[in-house]
XYZ file of C-alpha atoms in Angstrom:
765
model
C 0.039 -0.139 0.309
C 1.594 3.354 -0.827
C 0.393 7.073 0.740
C -3.194 7.915 -0.472
C -3.796 4.617 -1.985
C -7.025 4.200 -0.134
C -8.170 7.028 -1.506
C -7.208 5.983 -4.830
C -10.253 3.562 -4.412
C -12.759 6.343 -4.391
C -12.040 8.676 -7.093
C -14.841 6.369 -9.029
C -17.715 7.596 -6.445
C -19.793 10.819 -6.598
C -19.270 13.162 -3.888
C -21.714 12.064 -1.347
C -20.637 8.248 -2.302
C -17.323 9.401 -1.150
C -18.071 11.387 1.901
C -20.125 7.961 3.000
C -17.652 5.737 1.953
C -15.077 7.834 3.546
C -16.451 8.188 6.852
C -13.807 7.872 9.650
C -15.564 6.567 12.788
C -18.672 7.099 14.493
C -22.229 5.782 13.737
C -23.613 6.889 9.707
C -26.808 6.497 8.229
C -26.722 6.744 4.458
C -30.414 6.726 3.292
C -29.675 5.877 -0.917
C -32.397 6.104 -3.253
C -33.159 3.708 -5.591
C -30.688 3.344 -8.506
C -27.966 5.298 -6.050
C -25.620 3.234 -6.398
C -25.690 1.939 -2.143
C -23.627 -1.832 -3.450
C -20.417 0.389 -4.851
C -21.250 2.540 -1.455
C -20.744 -0.660 0.503
C -18.045 -2.398 -1.381
C -15.871 0.470 -1.440
C -16.425 1.620 1.717
C -14.750 -2.300 3.659
C -11.983 -1.735 1.094
C -11.360 1.181 1.956
C -11.454 0.507 6.076
C -9.151 -2.513 4.610
C -6.466 -0.620 2.590
C -6.411 2.655 5.048
C -5.297 -0.300 8.046
C -8.620 1.213 9.890
C -9.457 -2.677 10.206
C -8.416 -5.891 9.242
C -11.083 -8.481 7.918
C -11.821 -10.315 10.884
C -12.554 -7.466 12.637
C -15.849 -5.977 9.649
C -19.067 -7.912 10.276
C -21.608 -6.854 7.330
C -24.808 -7.987 7.204
C -26.994 -8.453 4.233
C -30.263 -9.809 3.231
C -29.560 -12.140 0.368
C -26.936 -14.759 0.531
C -26.969 -13.626 -3.251
C -25.456 -10.058 -2.521
C -23.013 -11.170 0.352
C -21.474 -13.206 -2.968
C -21.678 -10.105 -5.512
C -20.227 -7.877 -2.535
C -17.372 -10.104 -1.805
C -16.451 -10.629 -5.545
C -16.340 -6.752 -5.926
C -14.489 -6.013 -3.061
C -12.229 -8.997 -3.989
C -11.731 -6.834 -7.620
C -10.674 -3.828 -5.683
C -8.174 -4.783 -2.786
C -5.744 -7.111 -2.956
C -6.349 -9.128 0.671
C -7.783 -12.468 2.153
C -11.162 -11.353 2.713
C -12.469 -15.283 3.977
C -12.218 -14.107 6.924
C -14.481 -11.178 7.000
C -18.255 -12.220 8.204
C -19.875 -11.743 5.417
C -23.435 -12.961 5.210
C -27.719 -12.577 6.068
C -28.865 -12.023 9.646
C -29.697 -15.356 10.252
C -26.524 -17.037 8.525
C -24.293 -14.743 10.737
C -26.120 -16.001 13.581
C -26.011 -20.039 12.479
C -22.202 -19.194 12.865
C -22.939 -17.578 16.048
C -25.001 -20.159 17.538
C -22.736 -23.292 16.330
C -20.101 -21.897 18.888
C -21.832 -21.549 21.697
C -25.724 -22.294 21.506
C -24.593 -25.405 24.360
C -25.132 -22.176 26.315
C -28.896 -22.314 25.631
C -29.147 -25.630 26.251
C -29.253 -27.265 22.488
C -26.211 -29.398 20.753
C -24.098 -27.632 18.481
C -25.131 -30.373 15.719
C -28.339 -28.485 15.921
C -30.862 -28.909 12.352
C -32.558 -25.899 10.697
C -36.659 -26.170 9.935
C -37.481 -24.541 6.951
C -41.361 -23.470 6.544
C -42.088 -26.589 5.361
C -40.605 -28.700 8.282
C -42.629 -26.382 10.367
C -45.849 -27.082 9.491
C -45.411 -30.466 9.464
C -44.468 -29.966 13.340
C -47.576 -28.197 14.124
C -49.677 -30.213 12.439
C -48.299 -32.849 14.637
C -49.230 -31.103 17.166
C -52.230 -29.969 16.211
C -53.294 -34.160 15.689
C -51.535 -34.435 19.254
C -53.712 -32.189 21.152
C -56.709 -33.706 19.423
C -58.103 -30.560 17.574
C -60.066 -29.897 14.606
C -57.285 -29.066 11.696
C -60.047 -27.414 9.270
C -60.344 -24.647 12.523
C -56.781 -25.079 13.277
C -54.955 -23.771 9.834
C -50.816 -24.853 10.371
C -50.147 -22.470 8.199
C -51.714 -19.203 10.066
C -50.504 -20.968 13.610
C -47.119 -21.289 12.122
C -47.430 -17.123 11.275
C -48.208 -16.869 14.726
C -45.816 -18.970 16.815
C -43.446 -17.021 14.708
C -45.131 -13.439 15.340
C -44.963 -13.912 19.256
C -41.256 -15.157 18.809
C -39.997 -12.264 16.783
C -42.084 -9.557 19.546
C -40.417 -12.552 22.527
C -43.360 -14.020 23.705
C -43.076 -17.353 25.584
C -45.806 -20.001 25.078
C -46.591 -19.062 28.833
C -47.361 -15.679 28.521
C -49.148 -16.237 25.237
C -51.308 -18.510 26.748
C -51.467 -16.432 29.830
C -52.252 -13.475 28.332
C -55.312 -15.254 25.787
C -56.240 -16.906 28.442
C -59.850 -16.209 28.012
C -60.268 -16.510 24.242
C -60.707 -20.509 24.010
C -59.252 -20.856 20.207
C -56.158 -18.566 20.772
C -55.531 -20.622 24.265
C -55.434 -23.950 22.293
C -53.047 -22.246 19.949
C -50.513 -21.218 22.432
C -50.892 -24.917 23.632
C -50.018 -25.589 19.976
C -47.085 -22.809 20.417
C -45.880 -25.151 23.904
C -45.904 -28.572 22.237
C -44.255 -27.377 19.104
C -41.383 -25.752 21.393
C -40.950 -28.667 23.025
C -40.926 -30.805 20.141
C -38.065 -28.855 18.113
C -35.836 -28.822 21.351
C -36.384 -32.886 21.322
C -35.680 -33.029 18.187
C -32.320 -30.670 18.950
C -33.896 -28.335 16.191
C -34.509 -24.645 15.224
C -36.429 -22.743 13.609
C -35.711 -20.172 10.978
C -36.781 -17.403 13.820
C -34.805 -19.699 16.267
C -31.660 -18.680 14.520
C -32.163 -14.681 15.341
C -34.128 -15.259 19.596
C -31.905 -17.112 20.723
C -28.392 -15.856 18.861
C -29.978 -12.501 20.552
C -30.514 -14.258 23.664
C -26.850 -15.717 23.521
C -25.606 -11.697 23.779
C -28.584 -10.847 26.371
C -27.477 -13.442 28.855
C -24.005 -13.857 28.338
C -21.625 -11.119 29.025
C -18.771 -12.653 28.154
C -20.189 -13.667 24.740
C -21.612 -10.163 23.899
C -17.818 -8.561 24.728
C -15.948 -10.925 22.416
C -17.628 -10.262 19.493
C -18.407 -6.275 20.712
C -14.328 -6.614 20.757
C -14.179 -8.895 17.401
C -16.206 -6.265 15.054
C -14.851 -2.863 15.000
C -16.443 -2.215 12.018
C -20.190 -3.252 11.337
C -22.261 -2.139 7.975
C -25.474 -3.238 7.484
C -27.679 -3.434 4.047
C -30.979 -2.471 3.658
C -31.987 -1.398 7.364
C -34.806 -0.112 6.480
C -36.523 -3.700 6.306
C -34.526 -5.025 9.364
C -37.785 -6.356 12.397
C -37.225 -5.936 15.588
C -34.650 -8.933 17.146
C -32.837 -7.344 13.880
C -32.471 -4.249 15.142
C -32.111 -5.121 18.372
C -28.540 -7.462 17.371
C -27.496 -4.470 15.890
C -27.936 -2.533 18.898
C -26.188 -4.905 21.005
C -23.518 -5.641 19.017
C -22.896 -1.714 17.725
C -22.989 -0.249 21.128
C -20.241 -0.690 22.703
C -19.629 -0.312 26.421
C -17.066 2.302 25.939
C -19.116 4.144 23.858
C -17.832 3.738 20.153
C -20.275 2.956 17.467
C -18.459 2.184 14.590
C -22.312 1.247 13.138
C -22.870 1.702 8.942
C -26.414 1.222 7.849
C -28.107 1.969 4.071
C -31.253 1.602 3.351
C -34.088 3.487 2.138
C -37.056 4.558 4.042
C -39.242 4.892 0.657
C -38.747 1.382 0.143
C -39.727 0.376 3.181
C -42.091 -2.463 1.619
C -42.200 -5.846 4.757
C -43.885 -4.179 7.788
C -46.605 -7.225 6.837
C -43.740 -9.827 7.599
C -43.042 -7.667 10.764
C -39.871 -4.845 9.196
C -40.318 -1.643 11.000
C -39.812 1.288 9.167
C -38.947 3.342 12.568
C -35.710 1.413 12.573
C -34.274 3.526 10.141
C -36.344 6.708 10.637
C -35.436 6.896 14.333
C -31.369 5.436 14.015
C -30.522 9.270 15.232
C -32.115 8.507 18.455
C -30.488 4.978 18.706
C -26.743 6.041 17.974
C -25.512 9.414 19.493
C -24.379 11.860 16.958
C -24.876 9.478 14.049
C -24.102 10.922 10.579
C -26.639 11.461 7.492
C -25.619 11.317 3.710
C -27.878 11.276 1.503
C -27.601 9.614 -2.238
C -30.189 10.788 -4.395
C -28.075 10.737 -8.049
C -29.694 7.675 -9.694
C -28.285 6.209 -12.709
C -30.398 3.601 -13.461
C -33.935 6.006 -14.707
C -34.961 8.464 -17.470
C -35.979 12.020 -15.999
C -39.380 11.619 -15.999
C -39.447 7.789 -14.270
C -37.668 9.615 -11.393
C -40.384 12.537 -11.643
C -42.947 10.701 -11.493
C -41.617 8.408 -8.557
C -40.608 11.582 -6.295
C -44.511 12.894 -7.204
C -46.013 9.605 -5.335
C -43.797 9.593 -2.572
C -43.874 13.305 -1.499
C -47.776 12.389 -0.535
C -46.383 9.731 2.158
C -46.044 11.593 6.000
C -43.478 8.832 7.546
C -40.137 9.734 5.236
C -36.275 11.248 6.126
C -37.099 12.941 3.083
C -35.467 12.824 -0.601
C -35.556 13.594 -4.364
C -34.182 11.787 -6.792
C -32.859 13.279 -9.735
C -30.264 12.396 -13.380
C -28.214 12.744 -16.022
C -30.484 10.740 -17.852
C -33.110 13.740 -19.047
C -35.907 13.524 -20.408
C -37.262 10.110 -21.129
C -40.553 8.558 -22.891
C -44.013 9.442 -21.332
C -44.958 6.660 -19.406
C -47.279 4.703 -21.283
C -51.407 4.320 -19.707
C -53.327 0.863 -20.610
C -56.713 1.233 -19.810
C -59.090 -2.653 -20.452
C -62.781 -3.058 -19.454
C -61.073 -7.065 -17.647
C -57.948 -8.510 -16.758
C -58.024 -10.635 -20.109
C -57.838 -7.253 -22.259
C -55.241 -6.537 -19.638
C -53.431 -9.302 -20.900
C -53.883 -9.069 -24.592
C -52.624 -5.565 -24.420
C -49.871 -5.944 -22.721
C -48.342 -8.455 -24.661
C -49.205 -6.400 -27.809
C -46.795 -3.441 -26.614
C -44.232 -6.155 -25.466
C -44.340 -7.835 -28.449
C -43.999 -4.170 -30.401
C -40.699 -3.111 -27.687
C -39.311 -6.110 -28.954
C -39.555 -6.375 -32.848
C -39.810 -2.272 -33.568
C -37.587 -1.052 -29.938
C -34.842 -4.037 -30.119
C -35.636 -4.376 -26.680
C -34.917 -8.040 -25.516
C -37.518 -10.111 -23.670
C -35.109 -10.664 -21.081
C -35.291 -6.471 -20.666
C -39.098 -6.146 -19.518
C -41.034 -7.757 -16.784
C -44.522 -7.354 -15.410
C -45.064 -6.613 -12.030
C -48.401 -7.433 -10.372
C -49.266 -6.771 -7.030
C -50.467 -10.188 -6.383
C -49.779 -13.466 -7.402
C -52.958 -14.737 -8.186
C -52.782 -11.702 -11.142
C -50.022 -13.682 -13.052
C -52.489 -16.133 -14.615
C -54.394 -14.143 -17.293
C -51.134 -12.373 -17.789
C -49.558 -15.804 -18.429
C -52.494 -16.375 -21.081
C -51.904 -13.150 -22.957
C -48.926 -13.570 -23.509
C -48.674 -17.674 -24.658
C -51.873 -15.951 -26.819
C -48.840 -13.868 -28.633
C -46.692 -15.921 -28.491
C -44.126 -13.939 -25.732
C -42.193 -16.280 -24.300
C -42.063 -15.812 -20.324
C -40.294 -16.981 -17.120
C -41.956 -16.505 -13.344
C -40.334 -15.290 -10.361
C -42.172 -17.177 -7.397
C -43.034 -20.736 -9.146
C -42.326 -23.860 -7.424
C -37.931 -22.999 -6.457
C -35.637 -26.068 -7.274
C -34.748 -26.847 -3.981
C -38.564 -27.360 -3.168
C -39.054 -30.060 -5.271
C -40.140 -33.374 -3.595
C -37.354 -35.919 -4.561
C -34.576 -32.789 -3.370
C -36.540 -32.452 0.086
C -36.204 -36.384 -0.023
C -32.204 -35.981 -0.268
C -31.981 -33.232 2.419
C -33.859 -34.995 4.687
C -31.954 -37.764 5.017
C -28.861 -35.848 5.264
C -30.310 -33.421 8.044
C -31.128 -36.813 9.712
C -27.434 -37.968 9.131
C -26.094 -34.583 11.099
C -28.737 -34.793 13.845
C -30.752 -37.796 14.561
C -32.814 -36.570 16.493
C -35.058 -34.974 13.934
C -38.556 -36.329 13.345
C -39.368 -34.351 11.056
C -37.117 -35.731 8.741
C -37.411 -38.819 10.312
C -40.869 -39.151 9.184
C -40.518 -38.047 5.936
C -38.351 -40.416 4.577
C -38.573 -43.304 7.120
C -40.670 -45.395 4.369
C -39.128 -43.831 1.346
C -38.202 -46.127 -0.725
C -40.543 -48.054 0.771
C -39.620 -50.353 3.208
C -42.440 -52.386 4.502
C -42.911 -49.887 7.268
C -46.861 -49.064 6.917
C -48.522 -45.483 8.848
C -49.921 -47.691 11.760
C -45.887 -48.353 12.613
C -44.734 -45.284 11.988
C -47.510 -44.006 14.661
C -46.695 -46.701 16.806
C -43.224 -45.037 16.689
C -44.435 -41.558 17.289
C -46.676 -42.478 20.361
C -43.401 -44.033 21.912
C -40.546 -42.227 21.622
C -43.115 -38.640 22.717
C -43.953 -41.186 25.764
C -40.957 -41.892 26.769
C -39.713 -37.833 25.485
C -36.795 -39.441 23.527
C -36.423 -38.740 19.309
C -38.187 -41.570 16.601
C -35.206 -42.418 15.133
C -34.547 -43.643 19.419
C -36.955 -45.804 19.783
C -36.219 -47.956 16.818
C -34.050 -49.344 18.800
C -36.729 -50.988 21.102
C -38.539 -51.583 18.024
C -38.773 -55.821 19.023
C -41.110 -54.524 22.482
C -43.511 -52.707 20.186
C -45.630 -55.102 18.845
C -45.002 -54.620 15.054
C -45.800 -56.557 12.083
C -42.566 -58.550 11.123
C -41.988 -56.969 8.623
C -42.217 -53.626 9.500
C -39.865 -54.433 12.866
C -37.479 -55.766 9.749
C -38.021 -52.569 8.104
C -36.751 -50.025 10.803
C -33.813 -52.487 11.995
C -33.181 -52.261 8.052
C -33.114 -48.784 8.091
C -30.818 -48.113 11.442
C -28.228 -49.886 9.899
C -28.052 -48.346 6.646
C -28.353 -44.876 8.463
C -25.297 -45.985 11.257
C -23.146 -46.748 8.612
C -24.018 -43.598 6.690
C -23.182 -41.580 9.522
C -19.489 -43.045 10.298
C -19.213 -42.586 6.633
C -20.471 -38.721 6.687
C -17.239 -38.357 8.426
C -14.447 -40.429 6.073
C -15.721 -38.979 3.285
C -15.532 -35.566 0.843
C -18.877 -34.008 0.848
C -20.080 -34.743 -2.935
C -18.800 -38.412 -2.588
C -20.691 -38.821 0.932
C -24.311 -37.299 -0.869
C -23.518 -39.500 -3.625
C -23.743 -42.876 -1.364
C -26.839 -41.864 0.571
C -28.534 -41.904 -2.434
C -27.208 -44.838 -3.758
C -27.005 -46.679 0.268
C -30.393 -45.814 0.939
C -31.988 -46.875 -1.641
C -33.527 -44.077 -3.374
C -31.427 -44.543 -6.444
C -32.581 -47.451 -7.691
C -36.017 -46.324 -6.921
C -35.602 -43.216 -8.842
C -34.516 -45.200 -11.903
C -37.138 -47.451 -11.873
C -39.677 -44.761 -13.157
C -39.091 -44.644 -16.990
C -42.061 -42.105 -17.090
C -40.625 -38.212 -18.580
C -41.873 -36.634 -14.622
C -39.526 -39.459 -13.488
C -36.221 -38.612 -15.775
C -36.774 -34.861 -14.970
C -36.751 -35.710 -11.063
C -33.608 -38.335 -11.728
C -31.829 -34.738 -13.280
C -32.990 -32.487 -10.406
C -30.987 -34.681 -8.239
C -28.179 -35.276 -10.668
C -28.076 -31.138 -10.384
C -28.259 -30.733 -6.415
C -24.805 -33.241 -6.632
C -23.382 -30.990 -8.536
C -24.379 -28.178 -6.308
C -22.718 -30.278 -3.338
C -19.388 -30.619 -5.653
C -19.716 -26.629 -6.491
C -19.746 -26.144 -2.967
C -17.259 -28.383 -2.058
C -14.933 -26.501 -4.072
C -15.853 -23.217 -3.521
C -16.014 -23.401 0.215
C -13.338 -24.416 2.419
C -15.715 -24.805 5.328
C -17.333 -27.720 3.472
C -18.762 -29.994 6.005
C -22.123 -31.712 5.751
C -23.357 -29.035 8.453
C -21.993 -26.083 6.340
C -24.126 -27.278 3.913
C -27.371 -28.049 4.973
C -27.130 -24.689 6.754
C -25.827 -22.937 3.238
C -29.240 -24.782 1.197
C -31.074 -23.433 4.640
C -30.717 -20.231 4.585
C -30.742 -19.698 0.720
C -33.727 -16.807 0.176
C -36.305 -17.332 -2.770
C -33.987 -15.041 -4.581
C -31.042 -16.727 -4.306
C -33.130 -20.059 -5.917
C -34.478 -18.051 -8.762
C -33.228 -20.205 -11.901
C -31.102 -18.214 -13.557
C -30.530 -19.951 -16.622
C -33.822 -18.787 -18.336
C -32.936 -16.907 -21.065
C -34.956 -14.095 -23.222
C -37.998 -14.092 -21.541
C -40.310 -11.829 -20.410
C -40.362 -11.817 -16.514
C -43.635 -11.924 -14.263
C -43.044 -10.723 -11.183
C -44.503 -9.985 -7.827
C -43.326 -6.061 -6.954
C -41.883 -7.204 -3.968
C -39.810 -9.916 -5.246
C -38.795 -7.478 -7.870
C -37.297 -4.760 -5.165
C -33.724 -4.848 -6.478
C -34.137 -5.979 -9.701
C -33.744 -4.013 -12.830
C -35.658 -3.759 -16.484
C -35.735 -1.433 -19.706
C -39.084 -1.946 -19.971
C -41.422 -2.125 -17.013
C -45.679 -2.812 -16.943
C -47.506 -2.449 -14.105
C -50.776 -4.354 -14.010
C -53.676 -3.854 -11.948
C -53.546 -0.675 -10.440
C -56.746 -0.014 -9.507
C -58.332 0.957 -6.205
C -58.670 -2.617 -4.340
C -55.838 -4.062 -6.252
C -53.106 -1.509 -6.159
C -53.520 -0.323 -3.305
C -55.165 -2.725 -1.320
C -56.980 -1.083 0.917
C -58.011 -2.754 4.233
C -61.801 -2.534 6.345
C -59.751 0.014 8.397
C -58.250 2.331 5.852
C -55.181 2.431 8.136
C -52.479 5.746 6.533
C -50.163 3.376 7.334
C -50.880 0.554 5.135
C -51.414 3.099 2.637
C -47.664 4.270 3.161
C -46.464 1.291 2.700
C -48.854 0.709 -0.340
C -47.326 3.748 -1.661
C -43.694 2.377 -0.986
C -44.998 -0.369 -3.074
C -45.459 1.534 -6.416
C -42.499 3.708 -5.521
C -40.098 0.142 -5.245
C -42.671 -1.055 -8.881
C -41.628 2.866 -10.821
C -37.890 2.795 -10.023
C -37.318 -0.572 -11.430
C -37.619 1.016 -14.647
C -35.071 2.247 -16.871
C -36.121 3.851 -19.802
C -39.559 3.000 -20.159
C -43.017 2.731 -18.067
C -45.814 1.308 -18.552
C -48.950 1.257 -16.256
C -52.140 -0.762 -16.674
C -56.295 -0.341 -15.044
C -58.886 -2.667 -15.646
C -62.499 -1.180 -15.378
C -63.747 -4.532 -14.122
C -61.855 -7.325 -12.522
C -62.439 -11.070 -11.447
C -62.355 -11.341 -8.323
C -63.191 -14.604 -6.293
C -65.371 -15.502 -9.661
C -67.647 -12.004 -9.086
C -67.141 -9.056 -11.588
C -66.373 -6.108 -10.016
C -66.199 -2.469 -11.107
C -62.676 -0.887 -10.198
C -61.756 2.695 -9.922
C -57.992 3.804 -11.381
C -55.610 3.692 -8.471
C -54.803 6.629 -6.584
C -51.335 6.320 -7.638
C -52.093 7.578 -11.351
C -53.362 10.454 -10.195
C -50.504 11.336 -8.004
C -48.532 11.113 -11.343
C -48.195 14.540 -13.101
C -49.881 14.808 -15.774
C -47.288 16.655 -18.580
C -45.288 12.665 -17.403
C -48.308 10.778 -18.985
C -49.411 9.094 -22.310
C -53.181 9.835 -22.704
C -54.554 6.149 -22.202
C -55.096 3.573 -24.512
C -58.040 1.953 -24.849
C -58.116 -2.066 -25.958
C -59.467 -2.227 -29.537
C -62.255 -4.427 -27.976
C -63.999 -1.626 -25.337
C -62.985 1.534 -27.552
C -66.136 1.514 -30.357
C -68.552 -1.454 -28.363
C -68.174 -2.908 -25.013
C -68.232 -7.035 -25.268
C -69.137 -9.582 -22.747
C -66.313 -11.962 -21.526
C -67.338 -14.602 -23.556
C -67.264 -12.623 -25.943
C -63.991 -11.350 -25.691
C -63.232 -15.594 -25.089
C -64.949 -15.987 -28.483
C -62.483 -13.732 -30.274
C -59.211 -14.613 -28.592
C -60.014 -18.471 -28.932
C -60.537 -17.663 -32.865
C -58.337 -15.188 -33.368
C -55.326 -16.331 -31.633
C -56.130 -20.381 -32.241
C -55.226 -20.848 -28.539
C -58.355 -23.231 -27.318
C -57.125 -23.261 -23.774
C -57.512 -20.191 -23.223
C -58.911 -17.793 -19.631
C -60.784 -20.673 -18.150
C -62.711 -19.883 -15.430
C -60.535 -20.757 -12.499
C -59.948 -17.414 -10.415
C -57.760 -17.411 -7.287
C -56.501 -14.290 -5.206
C -53.204 -14.140 -2.243
C -54.666 -15.006 1.295
C -53.528 -11.514 2.117
C -55.490 -9.673 0.316
C -58.926 -9.020 1.837
C -62.070 -7.327 -0.168
C -63.951 -4.664 0.694
C -67.724 -5.422 -0.560
C -68.697 -1.795 -0.597
C -67.618 -0.108 -4.170
C -65.413 3.083 -2.993
C -67.190 5.936 -4.501
C -66.050 6.218 -8.111
C -66.137 10.337 -9.456
C -67.027 10.632 -13.262
C -63.572 12.731 -13.537
C -61.632 9.647 -12.634
C -63.475 7.451 -15.333
C -65.654 7.895 -17.513
C -68.716 4.971 -18.424
C -71.587 5.321 -20.181
C -74.646 4.012 -16.703
C -75.696 0.953 -16.417
C -78.976 2.336 -15.416
C -80.606 5.370 -14.933
C -81.064 6.731 -11.222
C -85.167 8.132 -12.364
C -86.256 4.290 -13.313
C -85.545 2.347 -9.740
C -86.964 2.471 -6.576
C -86.991 1.664 -3.087
C -89.095 -1.711 -3.373
C -87.722 -2.755 -6.796
C -86.480 -6.417 -8.139
C -83.119 -6.305 -9.741
C -80.349 -8.646 -10.990
C -77.128 -8.688 -10.926
C -74.648 -10.133 -13.505
C -73.261 -11.604 -10.909
C -74.519 -11.521 -7.611
C -78.154 -12.987 -8.842
C -81.867 -11.397 -8.107
C -82.244 -9.085 -4.788
C -84.589 -6.312 -3.846
C -83.423 -2.520 -3.764
C -83.240 -1.851 0.016
C -82.573 1.575 0.244
C -81.615 4.654 -2.455
C -78.538 7.304 -2.059
C -77.122 10.725 -3.941
C -78.041 12.195 -6.406
C -77.163 12.386 -10.628
C -74.347 9.863 -11.276
C -73.256 9.534 -7.414
C -76.325 7.639 -6.903
C -75.798 4.319 -4.879
C -78.582 1.905 -4.092
C -78.415 -0.913 -1.370
C -79.631 -3.661 -2.580
C -80.524 -6.945 -0.461
C -79.483 -10.606 -2.615
C -80.802 -13.953 -1.898
C -77.405 -15.068 -2.104
C -75.136 -12.554 -1.057
C -76.888 -10.375 1.467
C -76.681 -6.395 1.217
C -74.158 -5.024 -0.701
C -73.719 -1.068 -2.178
C -73.146 -0.256 -5.421
C -72.588 2.799 -7.328
C -75.823 2.524 -10.083
C -73.735 4.388 -12.689
C -71.533 1.564 -13.336
C -73.099 -1.565 -11.177
C -73.863 -4.426 -14.105
C -77.605 -4.581 -12.385
C -81.337 -4.331 -14.305
C -84.521 -4.097 -13.738
C -86.733 -7.179 -12.953
């Protein structure tokens, strides 16, 4: 290193980026707007600290939100400086906590070879608990209860506290009993769920002063990416590690309060808004120069997000002046919307030479993808969906992983139950149930219970099958420490009989599953070669901690990407289509109309807009099929918050310009013109987190012009009417005047509904 070498590293940064990266000591908050180069600042900051001698790699803790981001940052740092950075702790909160727990979890009464249960494993444990407590599985939904347990853990509520707080509520008290049994089972299995990784690590630091001091002394500098997405436990982890008793707090957090979109899963925007209160004398640097989008797109984004109150405040700007106006697409229904979007994608591809891989369709709820897929297929536009069944969620991969998890930790009952009779070993459900009951009564694992199988009164075939299974597993447990990782996994695949079972299936699906297994073996080999710490427990932790983004198949090329706005965060495309921009679709309006919910919806829209680099399209429909019913829709308020000079005039579908076609007529046209006979089936669904309200919002004439469905002077109280989706009903009351007149109608099957007469698809009988 030569004098000034550390400053040479910063020459490529702009003034604000350089100010942040070269910050000396003390806490600092970097407000990094979309496309302003926050990863560049983080990597240069770390390189600067090492190259200037302020810290050795092992004295730096860098926390990201995906393993993919951590690997990218390591590669970039390696290109900036010639240092061995493997000693640096860089990874997600969960992976960092795993390292801490592997070292000291025995202080909390667990063994170091604990396994990590993913979401499916957790649901299976919950289902087992529901069954053992003899509760109705239809009433006690495993997914819902798993979410409740997760929330309680992140709020530091123990099962006893939860039961005490909900004792007068019969249902919730039973949920508390499930929670208590769930925790007991995890402890018996020496297993942790994802929430435990954070909660147990925090408890370790809070209850063991020597461990806390060890990490505080070790990490001279702490850097946290995406700070706006931290939840309560993550916030406390940063605080306990970063606030040293000597007063030094070299905590460097980067985030964007305007992109805080995970409140529904526990993220607290106040963590970033209150940073200066939590860390005295904190410096604040704003990165506002955007290197991604055109001036038009940024001005639109700035105009919308200004309507939020809970924000630090910033204005994105760019050197890319001008840009094309934002396209507006207005159609009658979601089928026409899909066709129009697909048509515009074809035009961008054919006329403007935009590759399909540089275009994406964003939507608020996964349910919207169905119609969009059909539209793309009809016009022959290739596409891929982010959020489908991921590689590590496929059955054959989960099976092999379960074998590995049981070998790593013989007390893992969930993995045991999954593979004890896979391949078939004549061990039926009754035998497994007997094992489970015996293990529960003795408070031992099911694998341990196998050693007493001769005492359990099973059939000779089941007894022999269990004994053979134990022999195979014991041999593999020995091989685990004798073979390299990839060879060991191949041995598991062969010795358990799983390979033979796979080769017996000669169907196309079977061959596909074989290819998946081969890819898994390749992944193990790659892990073995890339990482110095490549034991089985390291590999299992690596697989368990992969996020949805990390697992996305990147081999797909030249395809339009379909994904939710949440999944799109951190990505960018030349052309973006935001579909379904209607009230109650985007934004989703809850019953209580909470301001916080609306502000998060607006931040979500801001994220969607700022994914676009060159061209942005906003699409909305006049009617949408929801839960099998056609509901009228008003354009999203977010469109109205964009100044008109940045918007094109709405382009209406050819199907609705001159004549209003029914959905049936549109289907017939589509099938005839496109020769696509499997299009537009009647199935409809929507995300669980979307709650649709029955009463229509007020719709003003100036927002959208549509012909009246029924003249107000032709309807009186007591009249019988027929609604297109809700059937026959009786008018109970009328209110309002002119085009704002509403009718409250009692429908035979749907109860009371309030509709706008100028829009509702009703006729007088």
